[in-house]
Amino acid sequence: MFLKDLLFRFPNPNFEEEDFERTFQLYEEVKRFSPSWKIRSLEHLKDLEQKMIQKIQKNEFIGPDQPYPTPPMEKEDWLEPINSRKELFLESRIQHNCIFSYDTRILEGEYYIYRIFFPERCTLSLFYINGDWYLDQIAAAFNKEAKAETLRKVEEWRMQNGIFVLGDAFRLGIPPDWIFAR
């Protein structure tokens, strides 16, 4: 409903389906970080994202430094799991993103974060639904899009490790409510 409302109030002929997904993810991150913030437009949403990142960047890590659950996939020569709260905080600072806002969900086993070193420095997130891991996001520093070479490497890795993307289920004709309700 939120995205339809934004689309009608602030039409943009260049807005594509992928933009809806990215915008909704951003909306969820901003609202999780500060539920009281009111979002007035797409530009305002982007401004609030920057404000959120700046607030995270200003903070120092406040312990306790707690280890995260065992990662779903092991370390590779080009990618490694983030294993603790402090590591996640530092990843957020280094990459200038809001990934630390996922801390609680990682502790609860709903999410996992990896740092990518090659072909470029990125942050990768996975989420867990009913026994399966799904690729969530891959982003370079400042939430910039990852390069095609990085995306290809991640795609190969996820296929080898049985990690899904929600589109896999939809392409196979599996109803969305089955994924979330099983």
mmCIF file of C-alpha atoms in Angstrom:
data_model
loop_
_atom_site.group_PDB
_atom_site.id
_atom_site.type_symbol
_atom_site.label_atom_id
_atom_site.label_comp_id
_atom_site.label_asym_id
_atom_site.label_seq_id
_atom_site.Cartn_x
_atom_site.Cartn_y
_atom_site.Cartn_z
ATOM 1 C CA MET A 1 0.000 0.000 0.000
ATOM 2 C CA PHE A 2 2.801 2.401 0.936
ATOM 3 C CA LEU A 3 4.595 2.008 -2.400
ATOM 4 C CA LYS A 4 1.391 2.359 -4.433
ATOM 5 C CA ASP A 5 0.599 5.516 -2.517
ATOM 6 C CA LEU A 6 4.068 6.894 -3.207
ATOM 7 C CA LEU A 7 3.820 5.934 -6.861
ATOM 8 C CA PHE A 8 0.518 7.758 -7.313
ATOM 9 C CA ARG A 9 1.526 10.823 -5.316
ATOM 10 C CA PHE A 10 5.042 11.057 -6.761
ATOM 11 C CA PRO A 11 4.945 9.446 -10.219
ATOM 12 C CA ASN A 12 8.246 8.579 -11.829
ATOM 13 C CA PRO A 13 8.235 7.133 -15.365
ATOM 14 C CA ASN A 14 11.691 5.579 -14.803
ATOM 15 C CA PHE A 15 10.560 3.567 -11.753
ATOM 16 C CA GLU A 16 11.001 -0.159 -12.472
ATOM 17 C CA GLU A 17 9.970 -3.303 -10.610
ATOM 18 C CA GLU A 18 13.434 -3.645 -9.013
ATOM 19 C CA ASP A 19 13.064 -0.101 -7.689
ATOM 20 C CA PHE A 20 9.886 -1.140 -5.853
ATOM 21 C CA GLU A 21 11.745 -3.960 -4.107
ATOM 22 C CA ARG A 22 14.700 -1.754 -3.168
ATOM 23 C CA THR A 23 12.416 1.034 -1.983
ATOM 24 C CA PHE A 24 10.357 -1.306 0.162
ATOM 25 C CA GLN A 25 13.506 -2.782 1.743
ATOM 26 C CA LEU A 26 14.743 0.714 2.461
ATOM 27 C CA TYR A 27 11.373 1.654 3.940
ATOM 28 C CA GLU A 28 11.490 -1.381 6.257
ATOM 29 C CA GLU A 29 15.056 -0.571 7.371
ATOM 30 C CA VAL A 30 14.237 3.073 8.099
ATOM 31 C CA LYS A 31 11.039 2.208 10.005
ATOM 32 C CA ARG A 32 12.837 -0.499 12.006
ATOM 33 C CA PHE A 33 15.540 1.996 12.938
ATOM 34 C CA SER A 34 13.117 4.784 13.895
ATOM 35 C CA PRO A 35 9.416 3.878 13.864
ATOM 36 C CA SER A 36 8.438 7.473 14.666
ATOM 37 C CA TRP A 37 9.909 8.945 11.464
ATOM 38 C CA LYS A 38 7.230 9.992 8.968
ATOM 39 C CA ILE A 39 8.049 9.456 5.295
ATOM 40 C CA ARG A 40 6.635 12.056 2.922
ATOM 41 C CA SER A 41 8.163 11.107 -0.428
ATOM 42 C CA LEU A 42 10.743 8.915 -2.093
ATOM 43 C CA GLU A 43 13.327 11.678 -1.788
ATOM 44 C CA HIS A 44 12.483 12.062 1.897
ATOM 45 C CA LEU A 45 12.916 8.301 2.347
ATOM 46 C CA LYS A 46 16.401 8.541 0.820
ATOM 47 C CA ASP A 47 17.212 11.507 3.076
ATOM 48 C CA LEU A 48 16.085 9.525 6.117
ATOM 49 C CA GLU A 49 18.308 6.629 5.031
ATOM 50 C CA GLN A 50 21.298 8.984 5.036
ATOM 51 C CA LYS A 51 20.261 10.353 8.430
ATOM 52 C CA MET A 52 20.012 6.800 9.778
ATOM 53 C CA ILE A 53 23.464 5.905 8.435
ATOM 54 C CA GLN A 54 24.950 9.081 9.929
ATOM 55 C CA LYS A 55 23.441 8.271 13.330
ATOM 56 C CA ILE A 56 24.879 4.748 13.190
ATOM 57 C CA GLN A 57 28.264 6.104 12.068
ATOM 58 C CA LYS A 58 28.428 8.587 14.971
ATOM 59 C CA ASN A 59 27.909 5.936 17.604
ATOM 60 C CA GLU A 60 30.633 3.926 19.218
ATOM 61 C CA PHE A 61 30.093 0.247 19.805
ATOM 62 C CA ILE A 62 28.405 -0.382 23.122
ATOM 63 C CA GLY A 63 28.849 -3.966 24.251
ATOM 64 C CA PRO A 64 28.435 -6.618 25.117
ATOM 65 C CA ASP A 65 30.187 -8.088 22.132
ATOM 66 C CA GLN A 66 28.195 -11.238 21.617
ATOM 67 C CA PRO A 67 28.953 -14.016 19.126
ATOM 68 C CA TYR A 68 26.364 -14.707 16.454
ATOM 69 C CA PRO A 69 24.930 -18.164 15.764
ATOM 70 C CA THR A 70 26.931 -20.480 13.503
ATOM 71 C CA PRO A 71 26.883 -19.110 9.944
ATOM 72 C CA PRO A 72 24.832 -21.035 7.382
ATOM 73 C CA MET A 73 27.758 -21.100 4.921
ATOM 74 C CA GLU A 74 31.449 -21.340 5.715
ATOM 75 C CA LYS A 75 34.164 -18.830 4.909
ATOM 76 C CA GLU A 76 35.547 -18.753 1.360
ATOM 77 C CA ASP A 77 38.715 -17.071 0.117
ATOM 78 C CA TRP A 78 36.641 -14.110 -1.155
ATOM 79 C CA LEU A 79 33.844 -13.980 1.454
ATOM 80 C CA GLU A 80 33.554 -14.454 5.202
ATOM 81 C CA PRO A 81 30.748 -14.479 7.752
ATOM 82 C CA ILE A 82 30.465 -11.698 10.294
ATOM 83 C CA ASN A 83 30.650 -13.564 13.586
ATOM 84 C CA SER A 84 29.862 -11.028 16.312
ATOM 85 C CA ARG A 85 28.003 -7.853 17.190
ATOM 86 C CA LYS A 86 31.211 -5.806 17.195
ATOM 87 C CA GLU A 87 32.237 -7.131 13.764
ATOM 88 C CA LEU A 88 28.804 -6.156 12.419
ATOM 89 C CA PHE A 89 29.101 -2.690 13.921
ATOM 90 C CA LEU A 90 32.518 -2.238 12.295
ATOM 91 C CA GLU A 91 31.161 -3.496 8.945
ATOM 92 C CA SER A 92 28.453 -0.874 9.163
ATOM 93 C CA ARG A 93 31.033 1.836 9.867
ATOM 94 C CA ILE A 94 33.494 0.716 7.185
ATOM 95 C CA GLN A 95 30.868 0.242 4.470
ATOM 96 C CA HIS A 96 28.778 3.271 5.507
ATOM 97 C CA ASN A 97 25.535 1.317 5.630
ATOM 98 C CA CYS A 98 22.833 0.509 8.170
ATOM 99 C CA ILE A 99 23.564 -3.216 8.458
ATOM 100 C CA PHE A 100 23.939 -2.930 12.245
ATOM 101 C CA SER A 101 20.171 -2.385 12.419
ATOM 102 C CA TYR A 102 19.866 -6.158 11.703
ATOM 103 C CA ASP A 103 21.733 -7.104 14.904
ATOM 104 C CA THR A 104 18.724 -8.474 16.800
ATOM 105 C CA ARG A 105 17.460 -10.439 13.813
ATOM 106 C CA ILE A 106 20.903 -12.055 13.424
ATOM 107 C CA LEU A 107 20.981 -13.009 17.113
ATOM 108 C CA GLU A 108 17.532 -14.574 16.646
ATOM 109 C CA GLY A 109 18.772 -16.636 13.669
ATOM 110 C CA GLU A 110 16.584 -14.832 11.108
ATOM 111 C CA TYR A 111 19.435 -13.144 9.226
ATOM 112 C CA TYR A 112 23.118 -13.585 8.483
ATOM 113 C CA ILE A 113 25.641 -11.112 7.124
ATOM 114 C CA TYR A 114 28.842 -11.711 5.149
ATOM 115 C CA ARG A 115 31.591 -9.406 4.005
ATOM 116 C CA ILE A 116 32.814 -9.808 0.438
ATOM 117 C CA PHE A 117 36.433 -8.952 -0.364
ATOM 118 C CA PHE A 118 36.674 -9.883 -4.028
ATOM 119 C CA PRO A 119 35.942 -8.893 -6.813
ATOM 120 C CA GLU A 120 35.040 -5.769 -4.797
ATOM 121 C CA ARG A 121 34.317 -4.915 -1.187
ATOM 122 C CA CYS A 122 30.613 -5.494 -0.454
ATOM 123 C CA THR A 123 28.216 -6.570 2.269
ATOM 124 C CA LEU A 124 25.895 -9.524 1.632
ATOM 125 C CA SER A 125 22.817 -10.456 3.649
ATOM 126 C CA LEU A 126 20.793 -13.661 3.824
ATOM 127 C CA PHE A 127 17.460 -14.215 5.540
ATOM 128 C CA TYR A 128 15.983 -17.437 6.888
ATOM 129 C CA ILE A 129 12.426 -18.629 6.269
ATOM 130 C CA ASN A 130 11.135 -22.049 7.293
ATOM 131 C CA GLY A 131 14.361 -23.974 6.941
ATOM 132 C CA ASP A 132 15.753 -22.226 3.867
ATOM 133 C CA TRP A 133 18.214 -19.375 3.380
ATOM 134 C CA TYR A 134 17.417 -16.639 0.853
ATOM 135 C CA LEU A 135 19.662 -13.991 -0.637
ATOM 136 C CA ASP A 136 18.529 -10.580 0.546
ATOM 137 C CA GLN A 137 20.955 -7.847 -0.507
ATOM 138 C CA ILE A 138 24.412 -7.283 -1.932
ATOM 139 C CA ALA A 139 25.728 -3.746 -1.737
ATOM 140 C CA ALA A 140 29.049 -1.971 -2.057
ATOM 141 C CA ALA A 141 30.042 0.892 0.261
ATOM 142 C CA PHE A 142 27.438 3.624 0.718
ATOM 143 C CA ASN A 143 24.781 1.129 -0.505
ATOM 144 C CA LYS A 144 26.000 1.432 -4.070
ATOM 145 C CA GLU A 145 25.114 -1.343 -6.495
ATOM 146 C CA ALA A 146 27.584 -4.186 -6.696
ATOM 147 C CA LYS A 147 29.400 -4.673 -9.999
ATOM 148 C CA ALA A 148 28.232 -7.320 -12.470
ATOM 149 C CA GLU A 149 31.349 -9.413 -11.778
ATOM 150 C CA THR A 150 30.517 -9.509 -8.058
ATOM 151 C CA LEU A 151 26.891 -10.400 -8.741
ATOM 152 C CA ARG A 152 27.981 -13.283 -10.992
ATOM 153 C CA LYS A 153 30.328 -14.620 -8.308
ATOM 154 C CA VAL A 154 27.589 -14.415 -5.659
ATOM 155 C CA GLU A 155 25.089 -16.089 -8.003
ATOM 156 C CA GLU A 156 27.487 -19.003 -8.561
ATOM 157 C CA TRP A 157 28.117 -19.264 -4.799
ATOM 158 C CA ARG A 158 24.428 -19.203 -3.890
ATOM 159 C CA MET A 159 23.596 -21.894 -6.472
ATOM 160 C CA GLN A 160 26.398 -24.147 -5.148
ATOM 161 C CA ASN A 161 25.165 -23.674 -1.577
ATOM 162 C CA GLY A 162 21.417 -24.062 -2.116
ATOM 163 C CA ILE A 163 20.584 -20.474 -1.256
ATOM 164 C CA PHE A 164 17.361 -19.256 -2.815
ATOM 165 C CA VAL A 165 16.082 -15.908 -3.966
ATOM 166 C CA LEU A 166 12.354 -15.339 -3.615
ATOM 167 C CA GLY A 167 12.094 -15.206 -7.398
ATOM 168 C CA ASP A 168 13.196 -18.885 -7.572
ATOM 169 C CA ALA A 169 10.074 -19.990 -5.740
ATOM 170 C CA PHE A 170 7.800 -17.786 -7.821
ATOM 171 C CA ARG A 171 9.345 -18.984 -11.107
ATOM 172 C CA LEU A 172 8.725 -22.577 -10.029
ATOM 173 C CA GLY A 173 5.085 -21.725 -9.334
ATOM 174 C CA ILE A 174 5.311 -22.188 -5.571
ATOM 175 C CA PRO A 175 2.686 -19.968 -3.910
ATOM 176 C CA PRO A 176 4.178 -17.287 -1.610
ATOM 177 C CA ASP A 177 1.939 -18.289 1.305
ATOM 178 C CA TRP A 178 3.409 -21.805 1.163
ATOM 179 C CA ILE A 179 6.913 -20.409 1.711
ATOM 180 C CA PHE A 180 5.877 -18.393 4.741
ATOM 181 C CA ALA A 181 3.383 -20.871 6.220
ATOM 182 C CA ARG A 182 5.137 -24.228 5.987
#
